[in-house]
Amino acid sequence: MKLKYQFILTVAFSILSAIQGYGQNDLDNYKNQLKLSPAKIIDLINPGLEVSYERRTGNFSTQISAAYLTDVFNISGFSQLKGFRVGLEEKYFFNIPNKKIFRQTANFQPYLATNLALSNIDYKFESRFGTEAPDTGIPSNGYLDTFGVKKQTVALNFRYGFQKIYHQFVFDVSFGIGLKYKNVKHYDRDFPEDKIDESRHFNVYDIANQEMNGLTFNLPATIKIGYVF
């Protein structure tokens, strides 16, 4: 009988140890991640619903993401917004023991990532236009016009980030720098030759709606929350 109880205690201890290991989220056991991007919903420029799937193999992982671009809460200042975004990302998880933000632990996984993303978006926007004065270049005789904007982008980004694991949930944060090719065109304007009356101070909408076809710098930042399995 004593041996029986010893056996039961041994089994119970093994189960508790397994549960403790489960709580530490050893990524050797949980290689898959399914994640959402909550900040994307309230993005002022490209709001939408984004989902990502990531598969890890050793120190590397590959992530694919797809987003349906739409203004869920009507906070962007745009109307009739619709579009999509797809992305492919490769991560390398590293470990530098004497640097805290680069030191890997059971539930803190720092990484470097390369990301390629493509997007296509279409929306309506209201802005003030005017006839450009020949001497100052400042628009005069201002009027409001609601017009369409078609925007296509291809971005190549390089980021530092980390994944923090708790039980089977993952919190993924990253930021970095990159290059973005933008093709932005206006349509359905009343007077296409007139100039937009831009804000005197920095305004993200002036940048987002400016017609262009070329390269610009990109400062990406992401927050993802998901489930590991």
PDB file of C-alpha atoms in Angstrom:
ATOM      1  CA  MET A   1       0.000   0.000   0.000  1.00  0.00           C
ATOM      2  CA  LYS A   2       2.884   2.326   0.846  1.00  0.00           C
ATOM      3  CA  LEU A   3       4.430   1.710  -2.582  1.00  0.00           C
ATOM      4  CA  LYS A   4       1.079   2.465  -4.155  1.00  0.00           C
ATOM      5  CA  TYR A   5       0.922   5.878  -2.459  1.00  0.00           C
ATOM      6  CA  GLN A   6       4.537   6.559  -3.406  1.00  0.00           C
ATOM      7  CA  PHE A   7       3.658   5.761  -7.000  1.00  0.00           C
ATOM      8  CA  ILE A   8       0.612   8.095  -6.867  1.00  0.00           C
ATOM      9  CA  LEU A   9       2.745  10.892  -5.365  1.00  0.00           C
ATOM     10  CA  THR A  10       5.383  10.379  -8.033  1.00  0.00           C
ATOM     11  CA  VAL A  11       2.772  10.612 -10.791  1.00  0.00           C
ATOM     12  CA  ALA A  12       1.217  13.692  -9.165  1.00  0.00           C
ATOM     13  CA  PHE A  13       4.630  15.357  -8.887  1.00  0.00           C
ATOM     14  CA  SER A  14       5.314  14.613 -12.546  1.00  0.00           C
ATOM     15  CA  ILE A  15       1.984  16.150 -13.554  1.00  0.00           C
ATOM     16  CA  LEU A  16       2.668  19.268 -11.457  1.00  0.00           C
ATOM     17  CA  SER A  17       6.110  19.584 -13.023  1.00  0.00           C
ATOM     18  CA  ALA A  18       4.564  19.324 -16.474  1.00  0.00           C
ATOM     19  CA  ILE A  19       2.021  22.013 -15.587  1.00  0.00           C
ATOM     20  CA  GLN A  20       4.808  24.253 -14.321  1.00  0.00           C
ATOM     21  CA  GLY A  21       6.707  23.723 -17.585  1.00  0.00           C
ATOM     22  CA  TYR A  22       3.516  24.496 -19.479  1.00  0.00           C
ATOM     23  CA  GLY A  23       3.278  27.784 -17.578  1.00  0.00           C
ATOM     24  CA  GLN A  24       6.827  28.645 -18.643  1.00  0.00           C
ATOM     25  CA  ASN A  25       5.860  28.223 -22.305  1.00  0.00           C
ATOM     26  CA  ASP A  26       8.837  26.369 -23.687  1.00  0.00           C
ATOM     27  CA  LEU A  27       8.686  27.305 -27.356  1.00  0.00           C
ATOM     28  CA  ASP A  28      10.222  23.972 -28.263  1.00  0.00           C
ATOM     29  CA  ASN A  29       6.791  22.520 -27.455  1.00  0.00           C
ATOM     30  CA  TYR A  30       4.627  25.347 -28.832  1.00  0.00           C
ATOM     31  CA  LYS A  31       5.852  26.303 -32.301  1.00  0.00           C
ATOM     32  CA  ASN A  32       2.693  27.905 -33.753  1.00  0.00           C
ATOM     33  CA  GLN A  33       1.157  31.301 -33.077  1.00  0.00           C
ATOM     34  CA  LEU A  34      -2.147  32.820 -34.156  1.00  0.00           C
ATOM     35  CA  LYS A  35      -2.237  36.564 -33.493  1.00  0.00           C
ATOM     36  CA  LEU A  36      -4.401  39.672 -33.818  1.00  0.00           C
ATOM     37  CA  SER A  37      -3.273  43.303 -34.094  1.00  0.00           C
ATOM     38  CA  PRO A  38      -5.545  45.362 -31.783  1.00  0.00           C
ATOM     39  CA  ALA A  39      -3.764  48.670 -32.503  1.00  0.00           C
ATOM     40  CA  LYS A  40      -4.543  48.245 -36.198  1.00  0.00           C
ATOM     41  CA  ILE A  41      -8.242  48.768 -35.501  1.00  0.00           C
ATOM     42  CA  ILE A  42      -7.610  52.328 -34.277  1.00  0.00           C
ATOM     43  CA  ASP A  43      -4.894  53.241 -36.807  1.00  0.00           C
ATOM     44  CA  LEU A  44      -5.666  56.788 -37.999  1.00  0.00           C
ATOM     45  CA  ILE A  45      -4.247  56.223 -41.503  1.00  0.00           C
ATOM     46  CA  ASN A  46      -4.719  52.543 -42.397  1.00  0.00           C
ATOM     47  CA  PRO A  47      -7.258  51.062 -39.958  1.00  0.00           C
ATOM     48  CA  GLY A  48      -8.364  47.474 -40.342  1.00  0.00           C
ATOM     49  CA  LEU A  49      -8.675  43.958 -39.002  1.00  0.00           C
ATOM     50  CA  GLU A  50      -5.416  42.002 -39.174  1.00  0.00           C
ATOM     51  CA  VAL A  51      -4.632  38.371 -38.356  1.00  0.00           C
ATOM     52  CA  SER A  52      -1.196  36.680 -38.414  1.00  0.00           C
ATOM     53  CA  TYR A  53       0.092  33.121 -38.315  1.00  0.00           C
ATOM     54  CA  GLU A  54       3.658  32.374 -37.217  1.00  0.00           C
ATOM     55  CA  ARG A  55       5.596  29.119 -37.299  1.00  0.00           C
ATOM     56  CA  ARG A  56       8.857  28.788 -35.357  1.00  0.00           C
ATOM     57  CA  THR A  57      11.704  26.373 -36.116  1.00  0.00           C
ATOM     58  CA  GLY A  58      14.674  26.685 -33.769  1.00  0.00           C
ATOM     59  CA  ASN A  59      15.953  30.265 -33.718  1.00  0.00           C
ATOM     60  CA  PHE A  60      13.992  31.236 -36.826  1.00  0.00           C
ATOM     61  CA  SER A  61      10.315  31.798 -37.493  1.00  0.00           C
ATOM     62  CA  THR A  62       8.174  32.767 -40.465  1.00  0.00           C
ATOM     63  CA  GLN A  63       5.049  34.901 -40.140  1.00  0.00           C
ATOM     64  CA  ILE A  64       2.344  35.644 -42.683  1.00  0.00           C
ATOM     65  CA  SER A  65      -0.303  38.290 -42.087  1.00  0.00           C
ATOM     66  CA  ALA A  66      -3.401  39.561 -43.840  1.00  0.00           C
ATOM     67  CA  ALA A  67      -5.586  42.560 -43.092  1.00  0.00           C
ATOM     68  CA  TYR A  68      -8.939  43.751 -44.313  1.00  0.00           C
ATOM     69  CA  LEU A  69      -8.640  47.549 -44.270  1.00  0.00           C
ATOM     70  CA  THR A  70     -11.789  49.247 -43.068  1.00  0.00           C
ATOM     71  CA  ASP A  71     -12.613  51.986 -40.563  1.00  0.00           C
ATOM     72  CA  VAL A  72     -14.483  49.967 -37.931  1.00  0.00           C
ATOM     73  CA  PHE A  73     -15.002  52.858 -35.478  1.00  0.00           C
ATOM     74  CA  ASN A  74     -15.054  55.773 -37.983  1.00  0.00           C
ATOM     75  CA  ILE A  75     -12.037  57.502 -36.425  1.00  0.00           C
ATOM     76  CA  SER A  76      -9.732  57.933 -39.421  1.00  0.00           C
ATOM     77  CA  GLY A  77     -11.274  61.022 -41.003  1.00  0.00           C
ATOM     78  CA  PHE A  78     -11.795  59.016 -44.206  1.00  0.00           C
ATOM     79  CA  SER A  79     -15.051  57.697 -45.625  1.00  0.00           C
ATOM     80  CA  GLN A  80     -15.872  54.623 -47.736  1.00  0.00           C
ATOM     81  CA  LEU A  81     -12.470  53.210 -46.800  1.00  0.00           C
ATOM     82  CA  LYS A  82     -11.698  49.730 -48.096  1.00  0.00           C
ATOM     83  CA  GLY A  83      -8.624  47.750 -49.019  1.00  0.00           C
ATOM     84  CA  PHE A  84      -6.245  44.996 -48.001  1.00  0.00           C
ATOM     85  CA  ARG A  85      -2.730  44.435 -46.708  1.00  0.00           C
ATOM     86  CA  VAL A  86      -0.596  41.266 -46.825  1.00  0.00           C
ATOM     87  CA  GLY A  87       2.800  40.694 -45.253  1.00  0.00           C
ATOM     88  CA  LEU A  88       5.600  38.153 -44.983  1.00  0.00           C
ATOM     89  CA  GLU A  89       8.107  38.298 -42.146  1.00  0.00           C
ATOM     90  CA  GLU A  90      11.188  36.313 -41.157  1.00  0.00           C
ATOM     91  CA  LYS A  91      12.419  36.490 -37.547  1.00  0.00           C
ATOM     92  CA  TYR A  92      15.718  35.488 -35.968  1.00  0.00           C
ATOM     93  CA  PHE A  93      15.638  34.962 -32.191  1.00  0.00           C
ATOM     94  CA  PHE A  94      18.956  35.690 -30.500  1.00  0.00           C
ATOM     95  CA  ASN A  95      20.461  35.643 -27.016  1.00  0.00           C
ATOM     96  CA  ILE A  96      23.109  38.031 -25.616  1.00  0.00           C
ATOM     97  CA  PRO A  97      23.348  37.157 -21.879  1.00  0.00           C
ATOM     98  CA  ASN A  98      25.013  40.407 -20.702  1.00  0.00           C
ATOM     99  CA  LYS A  99      22.392  42.676 -22.338  1.00  0.00           C
ATOM    100  CA  LYS A 100      18.973  42.594 -20.719  1.00  0.00           C
ATOM    101  CA  ILE A 101      16.903  43.604 -23.766  1.00  0.00           C
ATOM    102  CA  PHE A 102      18.803  41.035 -25.863  1.00  0.00           C
ATOM    103  CA  ARG A 103      18.826  38.233 -23.253  1.00  0.00           C
ATOM    104  CA  GLN A 104      16.519  35.309 -23.931  1.00  0.00           C
ATOM    105  CA  THR A 105      14.566  33.746 -21.062  1.00  0.00           C
ATOM    106  CA  ALA A 106      11.798  31.167 -20.801  1.00  0.00           C
ATOM    107  CA  ASN A 107       9.113  33.749 -21.602  1.00  0.00           C
ATOM    108  CA  PHE A 108      11.023  36.679 -23.136  1.00  0.00           C
ATOM    109  CA  GLN A 109      12.207  36.121 -26.706  1.00  0.00           C
ATOM    110  CA  PRO A 110      14.053  39.051 -28.410  1.00  0.00           C
ATOM    111  CA  TYR A 111      14.405  38.975 -32.183  1.00  0.00           C
ATOM    112  CA  LEU A 112      15.454  40.798 -35.334  1.00  0.00           C
ATOM    113  CA  ALA A 113      13.016  40.693 -38.247  1.00  0.00           C
ATOM    114  CA  THR A 114      12.769  41.501 -41.935  1.00  0.00           C
ATOM    115  CA  ASN A 115       9.300  42.255 -43.227  1.00  0.00           C
ATOM    116  CA  LEU A 116       7.835  42.737 -46.705  1.00  0.00           C
ATOM    117  CA  ALA A 117       4.309  44.171 -46.899  1.00  0.00           C
ATOM    118  CA  LEU A 118       1.980  45.152 -49.738  1.00  0.00           C
ATOM    119  CA  SER A 119      -1.199  47.173 -49.416  1.00  0.00           C
ATOM    120  CA  ASN A 120      -3.943  48.587 -51.605  1.00  0.00           C
ATOM    121  CA  ILE A 121      -6.462  51.062 -50.246  1.00  0.00           C
ATOM    122  CA  ASP A 122      -9.215  53.326 -51.559  1.00  0.00           C
ATOM    123  CA  TYR A 123     -11.145  56.010 -49.654  1.00  0.00           C
ATOM    124  CA  LYS A 124     -12.840  59.401 -49.821  1.00  0.00           C
ATOM    125  CA  PHE A 125     -11.517  62.502 -48.085  1.00  0.00           C
ATOM    126  CA  GLU A 126     -12.639  66.115 -47.729  1.00  0.00           C
ATOM    127  CA  SER A 127     -10.036  68.864 -47.958  1.00  0.00           C
ATOM    128  CA  ARG A 128      -9.759  72.559 -48.720  1.00  0.00           C
ATOM    129  CA  PHE A 129      -8.372  73.571 -52.110  1.00  0.00           C
ATOM    130  CA  GLY A 130      -7.525  76.856 -53.735  1.00  0.00           C
ATOM    131  CA  THR A 131      -5.953  78.579 -56.709  1.00  0.00           C
ATOM    132  CA  GLU A 132      -2.195  78.851 -56.208  1.00  0.00           C
ATOM    133  CA  ALA A 133      -1.017  82.463 -56.036  1.00  0.00           C
ATOM    134  CA  PRO A 134       1.840  83.008 -58.540  1.00  0.00           C
ATOM    135  CA  ASP A 135       3.935  85.154 -56.167  1.00  0.00           C
ATOM    136  CA  THR A 136       3.635  83.179 -52.897  1.00  0.00           C
ATOM    137  CA  GLY A 137       2.493  79.712 -53.972  1.00  0.00           C
ATOM    138  CA  ILE A 138      -0.197  79.873 -51.265  1.00  0.00           C
ATOM    139  CA  PRO A 139      -3.704  78.721 -52.321  1.00  0.00           C
ATOM    140  CA  SER A 140      -6.375  81.437 -52.381  1.00  0.00           C
ATOM    141  CA  ASN A 141     -10.131  81.460 -53.107  1.00  0.00           C
ATOM    142  CA  GLY A 142     -10.431  78.360 -50.930  1.00  0.00           C
ATOM    143  CA  TYR A 143     -13.258  75.837 -51.200  1.00  0.00           C
ATOM    144  CA  LEU A 144     -14.024  72.364 -49.845  1.00  0.00           C
ATOM    145  CA  ASP A 145     -13.986  69.308 -52.083  1.00  0.00           C
ATOM    146  CA  THR A 146     -14.580  65.630 -51.348  1.00  0.00           C
ATOM    147  CA  PHE A 147     -12.428  63.438 -53.566  1.00  0.00           C
ATOM    148  CA  GLY A 148     -11.148  59.882 -53.874  1.00  0.00           C
ATOM    149  CA  VAL A 149      -7.686  58.595 -53.000  1.00  0.00           C
ATOM    150  CA  LYS A 150      -6.173  55.392 -54.381  1.00  0.00           C
ATOM    151  CA  LYS A 151      -3.025  54.276 -52.600  1.00  0.00           C
ATOM    152  CA  GLN A 152      -0.709  51.344 -53.296  1.00  0.00           C
ATOM    153  CA  THR A 153       2.373  50.662 -51.164  1.00  0.00           C
ATOM    154  CA  VAL A 154       5.222  48.168 -50.951  1.00  0.00           C
ATOM    155  CA  ALA A 155       7.317  48.335 -47.777  1.00  0.00           C
ATOM    156  CA  LEU A 156      10.555  46.623 -46.745  1.00  0.00           C
ATOM    157  CA  ASN A 157      11.170  46.959 -43.004  1.00  0.00           C
ATOM    158  CA  PHE A 158      13.879  45.933 -40.533  1.00  0.00           C
ATOM    159  CA  ARG A 159      12.788  45.667 -36.907  1.00  0.00           C
ATOM    160  CA  TYR A 160      13.821  44.792 -33.378  1.00  0.00           C
ATOM    161  CA  GLY A 161      11.146  43.161 -31.268  1.00  0.00           C
ATOM    162  CA  PHE A 162      10.363  40.719 -28.529  1.00  0.00           C
ATOM    163  CA  GLN A 163       7.752  38.137 -27.716  1.00  0.00           C
ATOM    164  CA  LYS A 164       6.617  37.748 -24.123  1.00  0.00           C
ATOM    165  CA  ILE A 165       4.915  34.452 -23.385  1.00  0.00           C
ATOM    166  CA  TYR A 166       2.542  33.641 -20.535  1.00  0.00           C
ATOM    167  CA  HIS A 167       0.831  30.265 -20.449  1.00  0.00           C
ATOM    168  CA  GLN A 168      -0.325  29.869 -24.056  1.00  0.00           C
ATOM    169  CA  PHE A 169      -0.661  33.568 -24.816  1.00  0.00           C
ATOM    170  CA  VAL A 170       1.894  35.698 -26.629  1.00  0.00           C
ATOM    171  CA  PHE A 171       2.469  39.452 -26.565  1.00  0.00           C
ATOM    172  CA  ASP A 172       4.542  40.548 -29.588  1.00  0.00           C
ATOM    173  CA  VAL A 173       5.988  44.084 -29.847  1.00  0.00           C
ATOM    174  CA  SER A 174       8.377  45.441 -32.493  1.00  0.00           C
ATOM    175  CA  PHE A 175       9.637  48.690 -34.030  1.00  0.00           C
ATOM    176  CA  GLY A 176      12.203  49.658 -36.618  1.00  0.00           C
ATOM    177  CA  ILE A 177      12.941  51.447 -39.877  1.00  0.00           C
ATOM    178  CA  GLY A 178      12.352  50.740 -43.543  1.00  0.00           C
ATOM    179  CA  LEU A 179      11.680  51.976 -47.040  1.00  0.00           C
ATOM    180  CA  LYS A 180       8.246  52.315 -48.604  1.00  0.00           C
ATOM    181  CA  TYR A 181       7.273  52.727 -52.232  1.00  0.00           C
ATOM    182  CA  LYS A 182       4.032  54.738 -52.484  1.00  0.00           C
ATOM    183  CA  ASN A 183       1.775  55.338 -55.452  1.00  0.00           C
ATOM    184  CA  VAL A 184      -0.941  57.801 -54.380  1.00  0.00           C
ATOM    185  CA  LYS A 185      -3.448  59.241 -56.851  1.00  0.00           C
ATOM    186  CA  HIS A 186      -6.491  61.505 -56.495  1.00  0.00           C
ATOM    187  CA  TYR A 187      -9.678  61.097 -58.501  1.00  0.00           C
ATOM    188  CA  ASP A 188     -13.123  62.741 -58.742  1.00  0.00           C
ATOM    189  CA  ARG A 189     -11.763  66.189 -57.886  1.00  0.00           C
ATOM    190  CA  ASP A 190     -13.773  69.207 -59.029  1.00  0.00           C
ATOM    191  CA  PHE A 191     -10.671  71.081 -60.224  1.00  0.00           C
ATOM    192  CA  PRO A 192      -7.626  68.764 -60.463  1.00  0.00           C
ATOM    193  CA  GLU A 193      -5.274  71.666 -61.237  1.00  0.00           C
ATOM    194  CA  ASP A 194      -5.907  73.388 -57.886  1.00  0.00           C
ATOM    195  CA  LYS A 195      -3.663  72.905 -54.870  1.00  0.00           C
ATOM    196  CA  ILE A 196      -4.526  71.417 -51.477  1.00  0.00           C
ATOM    197  CA  ASP A 197      -4.430  73.987 -48.698  1.00  0.00           C
ATOM    198  CA  GLU A 198      -2.168  72.098 -46.279  1.00  0.00           C
ATOM    199  CA  SER A 199      -2.068  72.692 -42.525  1.00  0.00           C
ATOM    200  CA  ARG A 200       0.423  75.186 -41.121  1.00  0.00           C
ATOM    201  CA  HIS A 201       1.566  72.586 -38.580  1.00  0.00           C
ATOM    202  CA  PHE A 202       2.480  68.929 -38.939  1.00  0.00           C
ATOM    203  CA  ASN A 203      -0.539  66.914 -40.026  1.00  0.00           C
ATOM    204  CA  VAL A 204      -0.477  63.166 -40.791  1.00  0.00           C
ATOM    205  CA  TYR A 205      -3.355  63.545 -43.253  1.00  0.00           C
ATOM    206  CA  ASP A 206      -1.385  65.991 -45.381  1.00  0.00           C
ATOM    207  CA  ILE A 207       1.328  63.352 -45.758  1.00  0.00           C
ATOM    208  CA  ALA A 208      -1.072  60.440 -46.236  1.00  0.00           C
ATOM    209  CA  ASN A 209      -3.112  62.152 -48.968  1.00  0.00           C
ATOM    210  CA  GLN A 210      -0.289  63.781 -50.900  1.00  0.00           C
ATOM    211  CA  GLU A 211      -0.064  62.556 -54.481  1.00  0.00           C
ATOM    212  CA  MET A 212       3.254  60.846 -55.143  1.00  0.00           C
ATOM    213  CA  ASN A 213       4.946  57.983 -56.934  1.00  0.00           C
ATOM    214  CA  GLY A 214       8.250  57.094 -55.310  1.00  0.00           C
ATOM    215  CA  LEU A 215      10.186  56.047 -52.224  1.00  0.00           C
ATOM    216  CA  THR A 216       9.881  57.338 -48.676  1.00  0.00           C
ATOM    217  CA  PHE A 217      11.149  56.308 -45.256  1.00  0.00           C
ATOM    218  CA  ASN A 218       9.003  54.151 -43.022  1.00  0.00           C
ATOM    219  CA  LEU A 219       8.972  53.823 -39.200  1.00  0.00           C
ATOM    220  CA  PRO A 220       6.974  50.665 -38.480  1.00  0.00           C
ATOM    221  CA  ALA A 221       5.725  49.674 -35.041  1.00  0.00           C
ATOM    222  CA  THR A 222       3.505  46.709 -34.236  1.00  0.00           C
ATOM    223  CA  ILE A 223       1.687  45.225 -31.261  1.00  0.00           C
ATOM    224  CA  LYS A 224       0.214  41.763 -31.600  1.00  0.00           C
ATOM    225  CA  ILE A 225      -1.600  39.549 -29.114  1.00  0.00           C
ATOM    226  CA  GLY A 226      -2.162  35.870 -29.760  1.00  0.00           C
ATOM    227  CA  TYR A 227      -2.269  32.229 -28.827  1.00  0.00           C
ATOM    228  CA  VAL A 228       0.584  29.700 -29.033  1.00  0.00           C
ATOM    229  CA  PHE A 229       0.045  26.008 -29.669  1.00  0.00           C
TER     230      PHE A 229
END
